[in-house]
Short mmCIF file of C-alpha atoms in Angstrom, two decimals:
data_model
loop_
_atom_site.label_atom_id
_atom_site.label_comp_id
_atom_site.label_asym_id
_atom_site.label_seq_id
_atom_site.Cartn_x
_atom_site.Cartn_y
_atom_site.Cartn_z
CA UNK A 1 87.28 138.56 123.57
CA UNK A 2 85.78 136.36 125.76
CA UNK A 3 87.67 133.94 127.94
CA UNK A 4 86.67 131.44 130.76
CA UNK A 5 86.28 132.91 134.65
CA UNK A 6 84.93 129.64 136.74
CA UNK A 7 81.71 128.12 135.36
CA UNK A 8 81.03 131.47 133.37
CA UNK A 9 82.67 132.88 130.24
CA UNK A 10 82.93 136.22 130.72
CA UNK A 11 84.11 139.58 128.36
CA UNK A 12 87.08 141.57 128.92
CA UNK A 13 85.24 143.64 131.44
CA UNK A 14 83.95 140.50 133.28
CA UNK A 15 80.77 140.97 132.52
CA UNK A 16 79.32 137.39 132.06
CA UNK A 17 77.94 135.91 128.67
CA UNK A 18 75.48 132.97 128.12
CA UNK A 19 76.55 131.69 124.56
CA UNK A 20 72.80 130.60 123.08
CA UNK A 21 72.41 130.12 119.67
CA UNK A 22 72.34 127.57 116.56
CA UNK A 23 74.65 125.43 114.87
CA UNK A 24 75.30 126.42 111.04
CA UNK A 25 75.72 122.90 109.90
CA UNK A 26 75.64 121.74 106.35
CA UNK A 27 77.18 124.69 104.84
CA UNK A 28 80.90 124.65 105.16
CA UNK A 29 80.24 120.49 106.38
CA UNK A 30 77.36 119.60 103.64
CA UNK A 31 75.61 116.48 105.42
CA UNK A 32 72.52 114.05 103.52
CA UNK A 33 69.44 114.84 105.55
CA UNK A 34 70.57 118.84 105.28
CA UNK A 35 70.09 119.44 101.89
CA UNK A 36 69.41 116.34 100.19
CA UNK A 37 72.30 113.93 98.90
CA UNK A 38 72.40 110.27 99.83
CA UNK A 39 75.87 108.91 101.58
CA UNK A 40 78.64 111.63 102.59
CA UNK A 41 79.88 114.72 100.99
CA UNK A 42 83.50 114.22 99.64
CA UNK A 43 81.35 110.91 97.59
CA UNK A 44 78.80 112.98 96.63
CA UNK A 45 80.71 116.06 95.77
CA UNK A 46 82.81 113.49 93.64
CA UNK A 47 79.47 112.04 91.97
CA UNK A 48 78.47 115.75 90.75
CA UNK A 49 81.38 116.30 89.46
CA UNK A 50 81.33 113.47 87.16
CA UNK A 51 78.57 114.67 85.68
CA UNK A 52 78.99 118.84 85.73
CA UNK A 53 83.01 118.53 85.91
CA UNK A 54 85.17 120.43 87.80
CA UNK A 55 84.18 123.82 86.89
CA UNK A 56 80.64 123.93 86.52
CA UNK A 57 80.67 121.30 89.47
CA UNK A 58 82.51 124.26 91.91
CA UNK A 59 80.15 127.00 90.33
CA UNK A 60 77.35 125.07 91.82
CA UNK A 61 79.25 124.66 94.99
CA UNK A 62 80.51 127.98 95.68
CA UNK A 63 77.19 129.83 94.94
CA UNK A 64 75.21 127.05 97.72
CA UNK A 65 77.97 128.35 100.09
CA UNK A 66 77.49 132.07 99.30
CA UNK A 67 73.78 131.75 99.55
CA UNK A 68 72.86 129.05 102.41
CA UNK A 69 73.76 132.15 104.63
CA UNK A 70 74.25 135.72 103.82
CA UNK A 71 73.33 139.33 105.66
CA UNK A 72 69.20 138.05 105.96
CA UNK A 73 70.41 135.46 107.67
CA UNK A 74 72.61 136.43 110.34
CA UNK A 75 69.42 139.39 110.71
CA UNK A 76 67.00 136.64 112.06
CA UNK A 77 69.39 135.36 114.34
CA UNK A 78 70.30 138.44 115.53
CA UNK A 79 66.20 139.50 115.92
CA UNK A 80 65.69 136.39 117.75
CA UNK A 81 68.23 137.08 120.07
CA UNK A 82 70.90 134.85 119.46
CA UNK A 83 74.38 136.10 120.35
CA UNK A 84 76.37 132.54 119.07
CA UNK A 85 76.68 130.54 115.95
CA UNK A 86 78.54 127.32 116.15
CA UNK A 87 79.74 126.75 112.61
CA UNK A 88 80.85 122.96 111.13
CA UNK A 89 83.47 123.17 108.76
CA UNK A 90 85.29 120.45 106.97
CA UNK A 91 89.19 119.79 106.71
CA UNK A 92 88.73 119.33 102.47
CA UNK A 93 87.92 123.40 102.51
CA UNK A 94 91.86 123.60 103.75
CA UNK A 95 93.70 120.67 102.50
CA UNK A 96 93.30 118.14 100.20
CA UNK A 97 94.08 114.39 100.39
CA UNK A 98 96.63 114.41 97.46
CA UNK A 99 98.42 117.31 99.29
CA UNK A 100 98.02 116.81 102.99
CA UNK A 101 99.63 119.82 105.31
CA UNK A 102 99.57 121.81 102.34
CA UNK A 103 97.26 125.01 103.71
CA UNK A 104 94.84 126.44 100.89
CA UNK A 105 94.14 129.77 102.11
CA UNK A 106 90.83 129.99 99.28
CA UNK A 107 89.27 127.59 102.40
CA UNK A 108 88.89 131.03 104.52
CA UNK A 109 86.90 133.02 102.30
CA UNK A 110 83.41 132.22 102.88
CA UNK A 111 84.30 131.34 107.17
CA UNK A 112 85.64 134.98 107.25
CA UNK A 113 82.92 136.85 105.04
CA UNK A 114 79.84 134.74 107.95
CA UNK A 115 82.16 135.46 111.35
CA UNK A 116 82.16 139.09 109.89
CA UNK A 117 78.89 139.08 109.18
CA UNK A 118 77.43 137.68 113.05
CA UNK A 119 80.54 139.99 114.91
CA UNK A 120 78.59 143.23 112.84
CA UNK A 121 75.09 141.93 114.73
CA UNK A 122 76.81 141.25 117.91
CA UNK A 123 76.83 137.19 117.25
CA UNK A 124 80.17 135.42 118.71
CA UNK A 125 81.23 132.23 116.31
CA UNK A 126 82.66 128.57 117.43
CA UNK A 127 84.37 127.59 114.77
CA UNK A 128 84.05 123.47 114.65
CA UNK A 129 85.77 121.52 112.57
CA UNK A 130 83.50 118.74 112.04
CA UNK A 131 84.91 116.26 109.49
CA UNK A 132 89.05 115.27 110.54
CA UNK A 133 91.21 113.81 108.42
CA UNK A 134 90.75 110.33 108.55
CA UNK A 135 87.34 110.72 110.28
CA UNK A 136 87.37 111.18 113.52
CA UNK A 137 83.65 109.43 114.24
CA UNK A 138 81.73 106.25 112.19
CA UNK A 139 79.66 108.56 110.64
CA UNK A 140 78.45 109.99 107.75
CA UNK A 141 78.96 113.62 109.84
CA UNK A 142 82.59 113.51 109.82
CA UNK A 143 82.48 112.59 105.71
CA UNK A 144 83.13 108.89 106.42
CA UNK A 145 82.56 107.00 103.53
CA UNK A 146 82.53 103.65 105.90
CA UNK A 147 82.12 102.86 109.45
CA UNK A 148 85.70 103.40 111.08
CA UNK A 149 87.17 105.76 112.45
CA UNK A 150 90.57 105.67 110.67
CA UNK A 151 91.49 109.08 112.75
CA UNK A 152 92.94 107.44 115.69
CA UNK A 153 94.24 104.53 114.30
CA UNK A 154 97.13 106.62 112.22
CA UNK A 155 99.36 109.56 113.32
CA UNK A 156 99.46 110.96 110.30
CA UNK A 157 95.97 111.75 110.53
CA UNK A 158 96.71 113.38 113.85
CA UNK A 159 99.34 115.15 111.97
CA UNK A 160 97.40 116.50 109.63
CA UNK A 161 94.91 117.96 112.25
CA UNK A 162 97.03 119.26 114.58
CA UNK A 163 98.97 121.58 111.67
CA UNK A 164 95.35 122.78 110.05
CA UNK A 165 94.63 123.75 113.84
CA UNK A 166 97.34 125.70 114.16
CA UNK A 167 96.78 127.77 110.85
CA UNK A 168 93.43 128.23 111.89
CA UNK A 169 94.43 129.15 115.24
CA UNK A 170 96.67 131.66 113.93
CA UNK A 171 94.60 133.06 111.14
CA UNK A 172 91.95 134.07 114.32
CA UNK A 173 93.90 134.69 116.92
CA UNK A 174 93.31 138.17 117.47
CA UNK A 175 89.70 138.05 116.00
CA UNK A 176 87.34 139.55 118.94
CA UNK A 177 83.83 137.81 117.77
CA UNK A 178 85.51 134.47 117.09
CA UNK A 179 84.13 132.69 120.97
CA UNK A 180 86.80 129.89 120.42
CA UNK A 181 87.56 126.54 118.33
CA UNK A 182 85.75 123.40 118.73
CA UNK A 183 88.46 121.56 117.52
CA UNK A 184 87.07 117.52 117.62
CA UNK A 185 83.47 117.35 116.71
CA UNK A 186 81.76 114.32 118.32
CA UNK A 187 85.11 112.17 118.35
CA UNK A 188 84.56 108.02 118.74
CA UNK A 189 88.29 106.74 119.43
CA UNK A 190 87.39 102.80 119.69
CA UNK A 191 89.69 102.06 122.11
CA UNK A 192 89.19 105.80 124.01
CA UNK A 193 93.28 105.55 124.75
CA UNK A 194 94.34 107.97 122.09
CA UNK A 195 92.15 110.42 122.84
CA UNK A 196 93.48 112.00 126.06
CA UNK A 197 96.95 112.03 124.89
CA UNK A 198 96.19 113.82 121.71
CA UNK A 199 94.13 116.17 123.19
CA UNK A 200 96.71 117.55 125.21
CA UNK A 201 99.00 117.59 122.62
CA UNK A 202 96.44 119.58 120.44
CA UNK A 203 95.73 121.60 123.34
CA UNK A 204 99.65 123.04 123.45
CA UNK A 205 99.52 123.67 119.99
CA UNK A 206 97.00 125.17 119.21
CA UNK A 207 97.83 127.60 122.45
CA UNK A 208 100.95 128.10 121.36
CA UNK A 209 99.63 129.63 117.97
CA UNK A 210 96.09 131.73 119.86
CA UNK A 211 97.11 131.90 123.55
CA UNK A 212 93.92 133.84 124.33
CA UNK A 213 90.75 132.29 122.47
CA UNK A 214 88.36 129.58 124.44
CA UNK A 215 89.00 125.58 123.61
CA UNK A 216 85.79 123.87 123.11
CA UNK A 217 86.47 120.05 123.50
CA UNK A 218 83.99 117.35 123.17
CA UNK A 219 83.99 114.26 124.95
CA UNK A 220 84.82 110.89 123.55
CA UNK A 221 81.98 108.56 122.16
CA UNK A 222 79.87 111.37 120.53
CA UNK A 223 80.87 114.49 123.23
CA UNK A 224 79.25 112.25 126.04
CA UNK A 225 82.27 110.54 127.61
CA UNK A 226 84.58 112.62 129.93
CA UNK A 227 86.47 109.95 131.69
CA UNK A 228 89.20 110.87 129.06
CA UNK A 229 90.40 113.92 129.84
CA UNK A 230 93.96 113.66 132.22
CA UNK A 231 94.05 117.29 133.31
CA UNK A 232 91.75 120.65 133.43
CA UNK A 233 93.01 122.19 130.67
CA UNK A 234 92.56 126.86 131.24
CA UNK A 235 90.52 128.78 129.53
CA UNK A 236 88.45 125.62 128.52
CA UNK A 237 85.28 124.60 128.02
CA UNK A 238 84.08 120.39 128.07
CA UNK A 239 81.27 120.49 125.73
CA UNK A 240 78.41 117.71 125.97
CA UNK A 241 75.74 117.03 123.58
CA UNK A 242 72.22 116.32 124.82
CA UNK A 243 69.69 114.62 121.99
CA UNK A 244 66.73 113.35 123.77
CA UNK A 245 65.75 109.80 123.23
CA UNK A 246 62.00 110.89 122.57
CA UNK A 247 63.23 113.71 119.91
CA UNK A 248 64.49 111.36 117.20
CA UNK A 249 62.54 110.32 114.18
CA UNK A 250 61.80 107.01 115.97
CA UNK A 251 61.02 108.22 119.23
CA UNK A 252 57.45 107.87 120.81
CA UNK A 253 55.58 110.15 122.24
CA UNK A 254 56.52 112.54 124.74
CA UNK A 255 55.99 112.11 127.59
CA UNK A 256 55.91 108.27 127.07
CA UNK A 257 58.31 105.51 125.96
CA UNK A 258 60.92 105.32 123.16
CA UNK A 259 61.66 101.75 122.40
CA UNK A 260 60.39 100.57 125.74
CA UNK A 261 62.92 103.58 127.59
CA UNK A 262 60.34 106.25 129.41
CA UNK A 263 61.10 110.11 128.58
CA UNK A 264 59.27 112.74 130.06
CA UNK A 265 60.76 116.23 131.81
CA UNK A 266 62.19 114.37 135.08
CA UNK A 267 63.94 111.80 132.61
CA UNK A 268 65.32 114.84 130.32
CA UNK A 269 66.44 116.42 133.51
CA UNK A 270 68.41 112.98 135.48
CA UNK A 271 69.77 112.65 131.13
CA UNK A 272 71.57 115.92 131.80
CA UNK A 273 72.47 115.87 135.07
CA UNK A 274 73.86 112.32 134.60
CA UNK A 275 75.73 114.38 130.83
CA UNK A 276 76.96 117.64 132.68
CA UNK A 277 78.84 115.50 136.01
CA UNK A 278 81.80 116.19 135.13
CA UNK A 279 81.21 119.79 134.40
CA UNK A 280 79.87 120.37 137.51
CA UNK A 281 82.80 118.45 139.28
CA UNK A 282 84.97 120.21 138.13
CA UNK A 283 83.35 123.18 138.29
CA UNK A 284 83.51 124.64 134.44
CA UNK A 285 81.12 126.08 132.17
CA UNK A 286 78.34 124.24 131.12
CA UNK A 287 77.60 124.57 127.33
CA UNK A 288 75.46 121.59 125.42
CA UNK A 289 76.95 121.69 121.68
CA UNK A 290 74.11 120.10 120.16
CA UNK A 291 70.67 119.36 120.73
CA UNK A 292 67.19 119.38 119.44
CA UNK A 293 64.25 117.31 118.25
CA UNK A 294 63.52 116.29 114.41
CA UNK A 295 60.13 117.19 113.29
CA UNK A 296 57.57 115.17 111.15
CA UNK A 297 54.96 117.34 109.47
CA UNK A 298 52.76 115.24 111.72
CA UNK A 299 51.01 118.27 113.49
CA UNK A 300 50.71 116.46 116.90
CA UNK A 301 53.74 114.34 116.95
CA UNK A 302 55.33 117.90 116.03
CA UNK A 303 53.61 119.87 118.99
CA UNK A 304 56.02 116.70 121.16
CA UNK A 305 59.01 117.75 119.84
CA UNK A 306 58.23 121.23 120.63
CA UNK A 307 57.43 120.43 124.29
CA UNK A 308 61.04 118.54 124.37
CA UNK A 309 62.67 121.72 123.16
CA UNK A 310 60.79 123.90 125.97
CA UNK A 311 61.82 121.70 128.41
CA UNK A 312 64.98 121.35 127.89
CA UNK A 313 65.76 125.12 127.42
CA UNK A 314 64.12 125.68 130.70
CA UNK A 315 66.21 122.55 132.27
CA UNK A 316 69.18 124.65 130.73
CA UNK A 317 68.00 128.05 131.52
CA UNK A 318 67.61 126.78 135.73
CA UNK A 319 71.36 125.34 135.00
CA UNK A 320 72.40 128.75 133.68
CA UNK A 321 73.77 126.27 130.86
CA UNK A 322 74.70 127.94 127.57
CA UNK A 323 73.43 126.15 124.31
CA UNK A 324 73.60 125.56 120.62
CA UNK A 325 70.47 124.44 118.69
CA UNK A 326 70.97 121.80 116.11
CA UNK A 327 70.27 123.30 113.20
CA UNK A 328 69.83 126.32 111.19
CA UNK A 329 68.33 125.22 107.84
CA UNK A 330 68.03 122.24 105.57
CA UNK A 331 65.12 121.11 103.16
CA UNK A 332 62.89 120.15 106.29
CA UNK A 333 63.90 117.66 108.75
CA UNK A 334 65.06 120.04 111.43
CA UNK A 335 65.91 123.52 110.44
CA UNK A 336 64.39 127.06 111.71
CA UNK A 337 64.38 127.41 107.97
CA UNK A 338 64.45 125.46 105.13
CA UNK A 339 64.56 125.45 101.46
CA UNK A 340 61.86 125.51 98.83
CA UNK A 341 61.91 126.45 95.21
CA UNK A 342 63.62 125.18 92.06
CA UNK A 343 65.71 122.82 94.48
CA UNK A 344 62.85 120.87 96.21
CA UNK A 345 61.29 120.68 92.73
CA UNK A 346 64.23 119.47 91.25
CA UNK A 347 64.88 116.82 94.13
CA UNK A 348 61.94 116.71 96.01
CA UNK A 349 60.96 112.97 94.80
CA UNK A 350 64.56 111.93 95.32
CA UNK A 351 64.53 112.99 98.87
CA UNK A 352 61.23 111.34 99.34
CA UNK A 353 62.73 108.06 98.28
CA UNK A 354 65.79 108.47 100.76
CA UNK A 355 62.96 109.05 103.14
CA UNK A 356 61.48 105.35 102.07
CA UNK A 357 64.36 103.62 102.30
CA UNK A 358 65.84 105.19 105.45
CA UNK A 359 68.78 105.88 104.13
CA UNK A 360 70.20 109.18 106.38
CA UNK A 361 70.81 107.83 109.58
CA UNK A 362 69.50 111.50 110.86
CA UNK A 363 65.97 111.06 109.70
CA UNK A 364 65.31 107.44 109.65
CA UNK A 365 62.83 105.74 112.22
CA UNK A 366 64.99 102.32 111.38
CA UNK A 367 61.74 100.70 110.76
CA UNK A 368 61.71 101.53 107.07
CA UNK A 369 61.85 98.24 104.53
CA UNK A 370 61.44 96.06 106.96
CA UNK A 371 60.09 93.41 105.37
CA UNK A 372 63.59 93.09 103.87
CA UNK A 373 65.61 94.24 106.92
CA UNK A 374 63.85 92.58 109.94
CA UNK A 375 65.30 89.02 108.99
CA UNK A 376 68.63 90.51 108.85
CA UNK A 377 68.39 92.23 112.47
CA UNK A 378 67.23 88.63 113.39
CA UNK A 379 69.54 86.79 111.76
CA UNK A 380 72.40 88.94 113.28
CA UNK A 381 70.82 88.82 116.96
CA UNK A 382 70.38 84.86 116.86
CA UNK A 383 73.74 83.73 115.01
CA UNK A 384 75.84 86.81 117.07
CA UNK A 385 73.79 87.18 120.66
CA UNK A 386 76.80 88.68 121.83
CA UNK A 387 77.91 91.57 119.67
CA UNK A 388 77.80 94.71 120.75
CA UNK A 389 79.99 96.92 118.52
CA UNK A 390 80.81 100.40 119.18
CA UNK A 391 79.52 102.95 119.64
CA UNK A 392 75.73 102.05 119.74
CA UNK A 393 75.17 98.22 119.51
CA UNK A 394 74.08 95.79 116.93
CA UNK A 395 70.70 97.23 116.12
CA UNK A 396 72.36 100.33 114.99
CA UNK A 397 75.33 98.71 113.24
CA UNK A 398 73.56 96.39 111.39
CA UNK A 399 71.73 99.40 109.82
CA UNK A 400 74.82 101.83 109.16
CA UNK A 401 76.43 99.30 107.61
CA UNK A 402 73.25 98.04 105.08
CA UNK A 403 70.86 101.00 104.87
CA UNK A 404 73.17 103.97 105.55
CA UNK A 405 76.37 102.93 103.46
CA UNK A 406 75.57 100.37 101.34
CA UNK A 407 71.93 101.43 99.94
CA UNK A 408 72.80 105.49 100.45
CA UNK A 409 76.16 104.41 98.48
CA UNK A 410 73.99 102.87 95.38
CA UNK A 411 72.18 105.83 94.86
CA UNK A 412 74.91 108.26 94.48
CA UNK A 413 74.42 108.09 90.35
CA UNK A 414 70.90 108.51 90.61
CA UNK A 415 71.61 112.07 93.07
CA UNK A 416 74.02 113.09 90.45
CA UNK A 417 71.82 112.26 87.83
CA UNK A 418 69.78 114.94 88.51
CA UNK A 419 72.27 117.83 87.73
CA UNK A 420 72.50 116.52 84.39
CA UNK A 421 71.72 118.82 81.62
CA UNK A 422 71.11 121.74 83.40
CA UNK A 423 72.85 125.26 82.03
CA UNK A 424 74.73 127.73 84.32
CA UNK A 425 71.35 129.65 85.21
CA UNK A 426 69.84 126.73 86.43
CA UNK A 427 72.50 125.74 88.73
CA UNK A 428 72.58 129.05 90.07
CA UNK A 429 68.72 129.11 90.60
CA UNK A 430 69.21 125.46 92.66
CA UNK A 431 71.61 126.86 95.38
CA UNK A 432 69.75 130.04 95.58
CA UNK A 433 66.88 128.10 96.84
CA UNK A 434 68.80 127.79 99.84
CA UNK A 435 68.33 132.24 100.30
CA UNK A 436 66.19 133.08 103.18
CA UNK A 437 63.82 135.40 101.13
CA UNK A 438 63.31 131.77 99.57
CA UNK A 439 63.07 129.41 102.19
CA UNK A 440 60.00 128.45 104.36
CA UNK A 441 60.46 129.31 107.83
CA UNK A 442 59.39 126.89 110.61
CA UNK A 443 57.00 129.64 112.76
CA UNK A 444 56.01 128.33 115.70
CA UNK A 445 59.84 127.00 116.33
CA UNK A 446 60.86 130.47 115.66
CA UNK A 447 58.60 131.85 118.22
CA UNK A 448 59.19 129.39 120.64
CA UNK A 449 63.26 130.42 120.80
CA UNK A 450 62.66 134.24 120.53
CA UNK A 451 60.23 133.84 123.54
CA UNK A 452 63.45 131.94 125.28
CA UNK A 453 65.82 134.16 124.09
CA UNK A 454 63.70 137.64 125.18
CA UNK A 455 65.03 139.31 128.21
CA UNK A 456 63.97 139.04 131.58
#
C-alpha cells in the first residue's frame, strides 16, 4: 500500500513510485463530449429512459459500463507502461436523490470488478468521485444541470458526501492496489470560505474509517487554487491540474498565441511552476490530476497538440512530477481510443451537429454560430463592462449559460430519440462499440506515451 514519505509516495518497502497513467473518465461519470449526449448525465440518463424505460433503459446502461473497459483494456495500459488509473465516479452509482445517505451497495460492482482488474497488471487506482451531491463545480462534469454550485451553499449536501466517503473509505480500506481517494474533483466554492473548513472535516472522517490510504485533494477553483488549505494534512497529496491554454479546441498554434496569450515550452513551464508553488513550499508530492490537449483530425494542428503533450511530460518528467492523462476513450475528441461501429453510425450525425453548435463546453472553439452569438457577447460586454462572474469571466459565462445549457438542454429529445425502436440486440451492439477490439486507437498518441513511459 502506498503511502506518502516527503515529496515521494513510496511502497511499504520504501521503494519510491511515480504514479503515471490516464484518467478513466466517462464510464462510471458519463460526460457529453465522451460518448456523445448533449447536456449532463443524470438529464440525459432521464431522457433515455423516457423512451426505453427503466429496464431496457439500465440494460443499455449496465452493458456500456461492462464494456467501455474490460481485461483488453487494462492490457494496453499495462503494455504501455502505465502503473495508475484515476477513475471518475459519480455519487448517483451510491445514492439516490429520493433516498439520500441511503448506501446502495449494487454502486460497487463494476468499481471493484476494474480496481481488480489494473491491481492483477500491477496498475494502482485513484478512486475520484467526480460529480457531489449538489455539484460541487458549474459544470456539466460534476452532472450540473445549471451553472451553480449548490454543493457549498447547503450542509446537507456536505452531509451527504462526507457519509458516501466514509462507506467508500471503509469498503477499501485494506485494498493494496487502491493508491488513495480523490475525494473533491475540481471543486469551485464561490465564496472559497467553505472549502477549507470542510476539507478538514472530510479529512477526519474519512481517516477515521481508512487510516492508511493516500488523500488526493484538489484545489479550489478547478484544482488550481491552494490558498485554501489551513493545515498540511499526512499522508496527503495537493493535486493540481495543468490544461495548456494552446491545447484546447480554440487554442492557436503552438508555439504561438491563444487569444492574444503566447504559449510555447518556456510559457508551459512558468504555467506549472506558477500551478505546483505550493507543492513545492511545502514540500509534498507533486502529481498533476489532469491534463492533455484535444485533437482535431486536422493533421497539422494535431502534430501541435502532440508537441504540447511531449513537452509537458518532459517538464514533468525533469520535476519528477507524477501524472494522469485526460482521457482514456470517447468517440474522438481526446481519447487513446475511441469508439466506432454501430454507435458512431447510429449517432454519428447527432454528434456532428453538437459539434456545429458548440454545444460541449469540452470541444467547442466558442466561435461556433456566431452570427447569432457575437451580438450577445457584445451586448453583454457594452451594457455589463464590469462583470466578471466566477470562475472564468463573462466570455465564458455568457456561453455556459446559452450554448452549453440552454441549446445542449433543447436537444435532449432529439439524443433520446435515437434509441427509439431499437430491440434488446441492438442496444447491446451500441455499448459494445465502446470494446477495445472495436474501437479505433489513436497511434501515434499511443506511441508517443509508451516511448515516455519506457524505462531508462
Amino acid at each position: 500500500m502506498l503511502h506518502v514519505s516527503g515529496t515521494q509516495l513510496v511502497a511499504d518497502d520504501n521503494t519510491p513510485v511515480r504514479l503515471r497513467g490516464v484518467g478513466l473518465g466517462g464510464w462510471m461519470n458519463m460526460e457529453n463530449f465522451i460518448t456523445g449526449y448533449p447536456a449532463n448525465e443524470s438529464s440525459m440518463r432521464h431522457a433515455v429512459r423516457s423512451v426505453l424505460g427503466e429496464e431496457r433503459a439500465e440494460l443499455f446502461f449496465d452493458r456500456l459500463l461492462t464494456s467501455f473497459f474490460t481485461e483488453q483494456d487494462a492490457d494496453l495500459l499495462a503494455g504501455l507502461g502505465m502503473n495508475c488509473v484515476r477513475i471518475p465516479v459519480n455519487y448517483r452509482h451510491w445514492e439516490s436523490d429520493e433516498r439520500p445517505c441511503e448506501i446502495d451497495p449494487r454502486g460497487f460492482r463494476h468499481l471493484d470488478r476494474v480496481i481488480g482488474l489494473l491491481g492483477e497488471r500491477g496498475i494502482y487506482s485513484v478512486i475520484d468521485l467526480h460529480a457531489l451531491p449538489g455539484s460541487q463545480n458549474q459544470h456539466w462534469h460534476s452532472d450540473n444541470p445549471t451553472h451553480v454550485a449548490a454543493f457549498w451553499q447547503h450542509r446537507h449536501f456536505q452531509d451527504r458526501a462526507v457519509h458516501l466517503w466514509e462507506a467508500l473509505a471503509d469498503h477499501y480500506r485494506d485494498h493494496p492496489w487502491v493508491a488513495g481517494y480523490n475525494p473533491v474533483n475540481e471543486p469551485g466554492d464561490l465564496t472559497g470560505k467553505v472549502i477549507g473548513p470542510f476539507y478538514d472535516r472530510l479529512v477526519k472522517a474519512v481517516r477515521a474509517a481508512d487510516p492508511r490510504h493516500i488523500l488526493f485533494l484538489d484545489g479550489n477553483t478547478y484544482a488550481t487554487d491552494f490558498s485554501i488549505f489551513r493545515e498540511m494534512y499526512e499522508n496527503t497529496v495537493f493535486v493540481l491540474h495543468d490544461y495548456a491554454l494552446a491545447g484546447f479546441a480554440h487554442g492557436g498554434p503552438y508555439p504561438g498565441y491563444t487569444r492574444g496569450e503566447w504559449c510555447d515550452r518556456g510559457e508551459l513551464e512558468s504555467t506549472f511552476a506558477r500551478r505546483s508553488r505550493f507543492q513545492r513550499e511545502t514540500g509534498t508530492p507533486l502529481w498533476v490530476g489532469e491534463f492533455g490537449p484535444v485533437y482535431t483530425g486536422d493533421p497539422d494542428v494535431d502534430a501541435q497538440r502532440y508537441k504540447i503533450l511531449r513537452d509537458q511530460l518532459d517538464i514533468y518528467d525533469g520535476q519528477g512530477a507524477g501524472w494522469s492523462l485526460w482521457t482514456y476513450k470517447d468517440v474522438g475528441l481526446q481519447g487513446l481510443v475511441h469508439a466506432a461501429g454501430p454507435y458512431l453510425d447510429r449517432f454519428g450525425d447527432f454528434i456532428a451537429k453538437k459539434r456545429r453548435l458548440g454545444v460541449d463546453r469540452w470541444g467547442s472553439t466558442m466561435e461556433e454560430s456566431a452570427d447569432v452569438l457575437a451580438p450577445l457577447h457584445a451586448l453583454v460586454e457594452t451594457e455589463s463592462p464590469g462583470w466578471e462572474p466566477y470562475p472564468w469571466g463573462a466570455r465564458y459565462q455568457t456561453d455556459d449559460l446559452i450554448r452549453h445549457i440552454l441549446m445542449a438542454q433543447a436537444l435532449l429529445p432529439e439524443y433520446a430519440e435515437l434509441f427509439r425502436g431499437l430491440d434488446d440486440g441492438e442496444l447491446t451492439a451500441l455499448a459494445d462499440s465502446f470494446l477495445l477490439d472495436r474501437c479505433v486507437r489513436r497511434q501515434p498518441l499511443l506511441d508517443l506515451l509508451a516511448d515516455n513511459l519506457a524505462p531508462r
